[in-house]
């Protein structure tokens, strides 16, 4: 039952024991020092912990490290390293899209996955991509505006 | 010669008079500001930095807002009640203006120059516009940092402001979003993780802990048991998290030794008294409005760190009041206050007195049992929703009558509410859940509410802003429930404004009058009239749709605390299978704005939170206690439920800034309620305005 699993986090190879069945969220925060993905509920209900696994948004609180063999995990810390992430960070800052910021890491990850797959999403697509995320401060409107702004910036850059 | 009497100094300056309590030039090239108001996600650190930079003629980038720390910061009590900009901002403004003047005086002394010939730019001292080789930091040692801030140095005139009034960006936001920066992310060497297993009901007695089961299932964890306080510690946080979820398998609790009996409450208080009307009017309204308890619902459950080292306890917390918390922690643990240092670290958004203070005491208790090791204590989602303090359940009954001219002839409002102020130390009680677990006799024996001078709790905004003859307002506290209630954003103003503004619409209907015109007929406050007319104009009041046609507008207005910002809201809702708020128009007068984008963000965030409370939220007690809750059983607003929002500020630069963070809670609730009543042709007086309530009301009609 004890064994090792290998995957990558933000491009860096990681090897972890399968014993203990640790959730990815706790592994990222406590063993890898990557604290942007956050504990909000531990029940896949709020979205604060969402990271990308092979490009898809996934709840890190409900994903076992043991199930990640060969997977590529992307956390919010990596967003500044690619054009879509940079555009999102700049747009969120410009729109002051957030108050406390606790929910934002997961939201940025979902927005990144959305814009990577659909560079010009409709408003309904943006809302659908964010509906698994809760924001208690009520920054929701500014967050939607920021994602639209990032999409527009990326479209201009490639035009 | 008689000097003009000095204007009263802001309370924070009276309490913290020394210049050095507000700012420091200890680091070359930097200005550290040390006010006592904490960042709660509301952007206060940015607004205060703008104020300091403004008066010191520095760019914002030179200002470092320091974490609030009982060892280092001005003691400004709580960060609450929308007073940070008004009181802390005004204090810091005077302190920074005096620092600038003192620095120029010091430069003049060194140069043998006339102070009037000196100016400063980015911290360097200029004489007739030419460099002098001196700067703030070279002069810092010449200043008496103990000098009291007198308020005698005029801050900049409004017309000269260049930074204040601009939307300076929040420097803290994106680093937090993509890296770390919350208390949850703090890591100290050799840190030990901890979880508290909370009493299932207040004052429940811990009967048994099956340590053998725990040791088999989760080897490596250890137990701390003190009275009815139970905590687990361990090096592996995931193991601890998993064990905490299984608490029911290894703990057994007994009912409280005695049932919770009513604590003493003050008698009914007359906030405003009037004789009952003599003439019996024939058109009367008697209506009772209510809300259930509401959870704060911070997205990040409470967290704290603590370390007991060399006879001193250090606690890191996201509390709104680190000085009052220090006093209660010291008293509970039998320490001298000077031996306890409390440092603020940013938490998840906080909308009042949530679990932050409880978590801080939890961590402190564990730290005392594990000397030397830094303890990181994390709450669960369930505990955050079900075991933290919650916003008070309330009801308000209004009896009013119209005279022959369709004017309100009498108005009696009676509010019954659970207490809104059970913060640490309030009323002389710890008001912390683990203090009661250690010693059940520490529970509050009587409760009070916030005094009217502090804006009141249950009485907040219970006095209507309208010109109502014979307005009679009474408030009764109800502390019979063991459910722990305390301050949630706007306190009583949410339900009181909902009640008053609903009643005004109901009376307008009795008078056959348009709700806007009916209000204006009773409203002489010019700034209140202005926001109301502005919101109505923005919305195109009364909108194209009529009564009972499934889509309508409603409006609501109030002046927060009857002494802070004015806000009018118009809501457009559609009602079919469910209630949907489609649009909100908000008009606000918060005086001069320090940071317009920050103010807009606070207003719109408050409006959305009020929408969530008003249409979705309420805790239904089970056997008199809060059941275990999560985001499925306690849903809040989602992205797919957002209305379109338009906000306009009415700004007269001559008007001083007013706190804005809570101004939307009441008016938005009222606007939604009034819109639903018009769209449905039937009124829902009990919140939240859910589909179930709507169906029930329609059946009863």
PDB file of N, CA and C in Angstrom, chain B residues 13 16-23 51-52 55-56 88-102 145 147-151 153 155:
ATOM      1  N   UNK B  13      -6.713  60.307  18.547  1.00  0.00           N
ATOM      2  CA  UNK B  13      -5.591  61.172  18.923  1.00  0.00           C
ATOM      3  C   UNK B  13      -5.616  61.480  20.413  1.00  0.00           C
ATOM      4  N   UNK B  16      -4.101  58.373  21.808  1.00  0.00           N
ATOM      5  CA  UNK B  16      -2.731  58.100  21.368  1.00  0.00           C
ATOM      6  C   UNK B  16      -2.106  59.413  20.916  1.00  0.00           C
ATOM      7  N   UNK B  17      -1.716  60.277  21.877  1.00  0.00           N
ATOM      8  CA  UNK B  17      -1.340  61.636  21.489  1.00  0.00           C
ATOM      9  C   UNK B  17       0.043  61.776  20.859  1.00  0.00           C
ATOM     10  N   UNK B  18       0.957  60.826  21.118  1.00  0.00           N
ATOM     11  CA  UNK B  18       2.340  61.044  20.683  1.00  0.00           C
ATOM     12  C   UNK B  18       2.491  60.889  19.173  1.00  0.00           C
ATOM     13  N   UNK B  19       3.253  61.788  18.587  1.00  0.00           N
ATOM     14  CA  UNK B  19       3.505  61.738  17.139  1.00  0.00           C
ATOM     15  C   UNK B  19       4.051  60.373  16.721  1.00  0.00           C
ATOM     16  N   UNK B  20       4.972  59.858  17.559  1.00  0.00           N
ATOM     17  CA  UNK B  20       5.613  58.588  17.225  1.00  0.00           C
ATOM     18  C   UNK B  20       4.693  57.385  17.288  1.00  0.00           C
ATOM     19  N   UNK B  21       3.472  57.584  17.813  1.00  0.00           N
ATOM     20  CA  UNK B  21       2.505  56.478  17.799  1.00  0.00           C
ATOM     21  C   UNK B  21       1.861  56.326  16.426  1.00  0.00           C
ATOM     22  N   UNK B  22       2.064  57.297  15.542  1.00  0.00           N
ATOM     23  CA  UNK B  22       1.378  57.298  14.252  1.00  0.00           C
ATOM     24  C   UNK B  22       2.285  57.019  13.076  1.00  0.00           C
ATOM     25  N   UNK B  23       3.556  57.505  13.165  1.00  0.00           N
ATOM     26  CA  UNK B  23       4.457  57.243  12.052  1.00  0.00           C
ATOM     27  C   UNK B  23       5.893  57.221  12.512  1.00  0.00           C
ATOM     28  N   UNK B  51      -3.502  59.103   2.767  1.00  0.00           N
ATOM     29  CA  UNK B  51      -3.626  60.289   3.628  1.00  0.00           C
ATOM     30  C   UNK B  51      -2.253  60.729   4.128  1.00  0.00           C
ATOM     31  N   UNK B  52      -1.433  59.767   4.569  1.00  0.00           N
ATOM     32  CA  UNK B  52      -0.100  60.109   5.079  1.00  0.00           C
ATOM     33  C   UNK B  52       0.780  60.665   3.963  1.00  0.00           C
ATOM     34  N   UNK B  55      -0.099  64.376   3.098  1.00  0.00           N
ATOM     35  CA  UNK B  55       0.341  65.450   3.993  1.00  0.00           C
ATOM     36  C   UNK B  55       1.860  65.591   4.013  1.00  0.00           C
ATOM     37  N   UNK B  56       2.581  64.510   3.712  1.00  0.00           N
ATOM     38  CA  UNK B  56       4.043  64.550   3.746  1.00  0.00           C
ATOM     39  C   UNK B  56       4.639  64.858   2.374  1.00  0.00           C
ATOM     40  N   UNK B  88      -9.668  57.346  12.236  1.00  0.00           N
ATOM     41  CA  UNK B  88      -8.246  57.053  12.071  1.00  0.00           C
ATOM     42  C   UNK B  88      -7.666  57.944  10.978  1.00  0.00           C
ATOM     43  N   UNK B  89      -8.411  58.112   9.889  1.00  0.00           N
ATOM     44  CA  UNK B  89      -7.936  58.953   8.793  1.00  0.00           C
ATOM     45  C   UNK B  89      -7.737  60.388   9.240  1.00  0.00           C
ATOM     46  N   UNK B  90      -8.681  60.919  10.003  1.00  0.00           N
ATOM     47  CA  UNK B  90      -8.565  62.299  10.474  1.00  0.00           C
ATOM     48  C   UNK B  90      -7.383  62.441  11.426  1.00  0.00           C
ATOM     49  N   UNK B  91      -7.147  61.418  12.260  1.00  0.00           N
ATOM     50  CA  UNK B  91      -6.037  61.465  13.213  1.00  0.00           C
ATOM     51  C   UNK B  91      -4.695  61.414  12.492  1.00  0.00           C
ATOM     52  N   UNK B  92      -4.587  60.480  11.574  1.00  0.00           N
ATOM     53  CA  UNK B  92      -3.324  60.325  10.844  1.00  0.00           C
ATOM     54  C   UNK B  92      -3.026  61.579  10.019  1.00  0.00           C
ATOM     55  N   UNK B  93      -4.075  62.193   9.501  1.00  0.00           N
ATOM     56  CA  UNK B  93      -3.905  63.405   8.698  1.00  0.00           C
ATOM     57  C   UNK B  93      -3.278  64.517   9.546  1.00  0.00           C
ATOM     58  N   UNK B  94      -3.776  64.684  10.756  1.00  0.00           N
ATOM     59  CA  UNK B  94      -3.237  65.715  11.643  1.00  0.00           C
ATOM     60  C   UNK B  94      -1.811  65.370  12.075  1.00  0.00           C
ATOM     61  N   UNK B  95      -1.564  64.085  12.351  1.00  0.00           N
ATOM     62  CA  UNK B  95      -0.227  63.657  12.778  1.00  0.00           C
ATOM     63  C   UNK B  95       0.784  63.883  11.655  1.00  0.00           C
ATOM     64  N   UNK B  96       0.415  63.516  10.435  1.00  0.00           N
ATOM     65  CA  UNK B  96       1.350  63.656   9.309  1.00  0.00           C
ATOM     66  C   UNK B  96       1.599  65.130   8.999  1.00  0.00           C
ATOM     67  N   UNK B  97       0.562  65.948   9.121  1.00  0.00           N
ATOM     68  CA  UNK B  97       0.740  67.385   8.881  1.00  0.00           C
ATOM     69  C   UNK B  97       1.701  67.972   9.908  1.00  0.00           C
ATOM     70  N   UNK B  98       1.564  67.524  11.160  1.00  0.00           N
ATOM     71  CA  UNK B  98       2.455  68.035  12.205  1.00  0.00           C
ATOM     72  C   UNK B  98       3.885  67.526  12.001  1.00  0.00           C
ATOM     73  N   UNK B  99       4.026  66.284  11.552  1.00  0.00           N
ATOM     74  CA  UNK B  99       5.358  65.732  11.286  1.00  0.00           C
ATOM     75  C   UNK B  99       6.051  66.538  10.193  1.00  0.00           C
ATOM     76  N   UNK B 100       5.312  66.861   9.145  1.00  0.00           N
ATOM     77  CA  UNK B 100       5.898  67.650   8.049  1.00  0.00           C
ATOM     78  C   UNK B 100       6.357  69.001   8.569  1.00  0.00           C
ATOM     79  N   UNK B 101       5.517  69.658   9.363  1.00  0.00           N
ATOM     80  CA  UNK B 101       5.875  70.972   9.891  1.00  0.00           C
ATOM     81  C   UNK B 101       7.090  70.878  10.798  1.00  0.00           C
ATOM     82  N   UNK B 102       7.137  69.845  11.636  1.00  0.00           N
ATOM     83  CA  UNK B 102       8.256  69.690  12.561  1.00  0.00           C
ATOM     84  C   UNK B 102       9.556  69.409  11.803  1.00  0.00           C
ATOM     85  N   UNK B 145       9.715  62.765  19.122  1.00  0.00           N
ATOM     86  CA  UNK B 145       8.629  61.893  18.659  1.00  0.00           C
ATOM     87  C   UNK B 145       7.572  61.677  19.735  1.00  0.00           C
ATOM     88  N   UNK B 147       6.243  64.263  21.191  1.00  0.00           N
ATOM     89  CA  UNK B 147       5.415  65.474  21.200  1.00  0.00           C
ATOM     90  C   UNK B 147       3.970  65.123  20.893  1.00  0.00           C
ATOM     91  N   UNK B 148       3.043  65.728  21.633  1.00  0.00           N
ATOM     92  CA  UNK B 148       1.641  65.426  21.346  1.00  0.00           C
ATOM     93  C   UNK B 148       1.195  66.042  20.022  1.00  0.00           C
ATOM     94  N   UNK B 149       0.357  65.313  19.322  1.00  0.00           N
ATOM     95  CA  UNK B 149      -0.258  65.871  18.111  1.00  0.00           C
ATOM     96  C   UNK B 149      -1.373  66.794  18.577  1.00  0.00           C
ATOM     97  N   UNK B 150      -1.249  68.058  18.252  1.00  0.00           N
ATOM     98  CA  UNK B 150      -2.144  69.064  18.837  1.00  0.00           C
ATOM     99  C   UNK B 150      -3.343  69.388  17.968  1.00  0.00           C
ATOM    100  N   UNK B 151      -3.254  69.070  16.696  1.00  0.00           N
ATOM    101  CA  UNK B 151      -4.325  69.494  15.791  1.00  0.00           C
ATOM    102  C   UNK B 151      -4.217  70.955  15.394  1.00  0.00           C
ATOM    103  N   UNK B 153      -1.678  72.254  13.653  1.00  0.00           N
ATOM    104  CA  UNK B 153      -1.083  72.406  12.318  1.00  0.00           C
ATOM    105  C   UNK B 153      -2.166  72.093  11.281  1.00  0.00           C
ATOM    106  N   UNK B 155      -3.897  70.837   8.218  1.00  0.00           N
ATOM    107  CA  UNK B 155      -3.582  69.960   7.083  1.00  0.00           C
ATOM    108  C   UNK B 155      -3.831  70.707   5.777  1.00  0.00           C
TER     109      UNK B 155
END
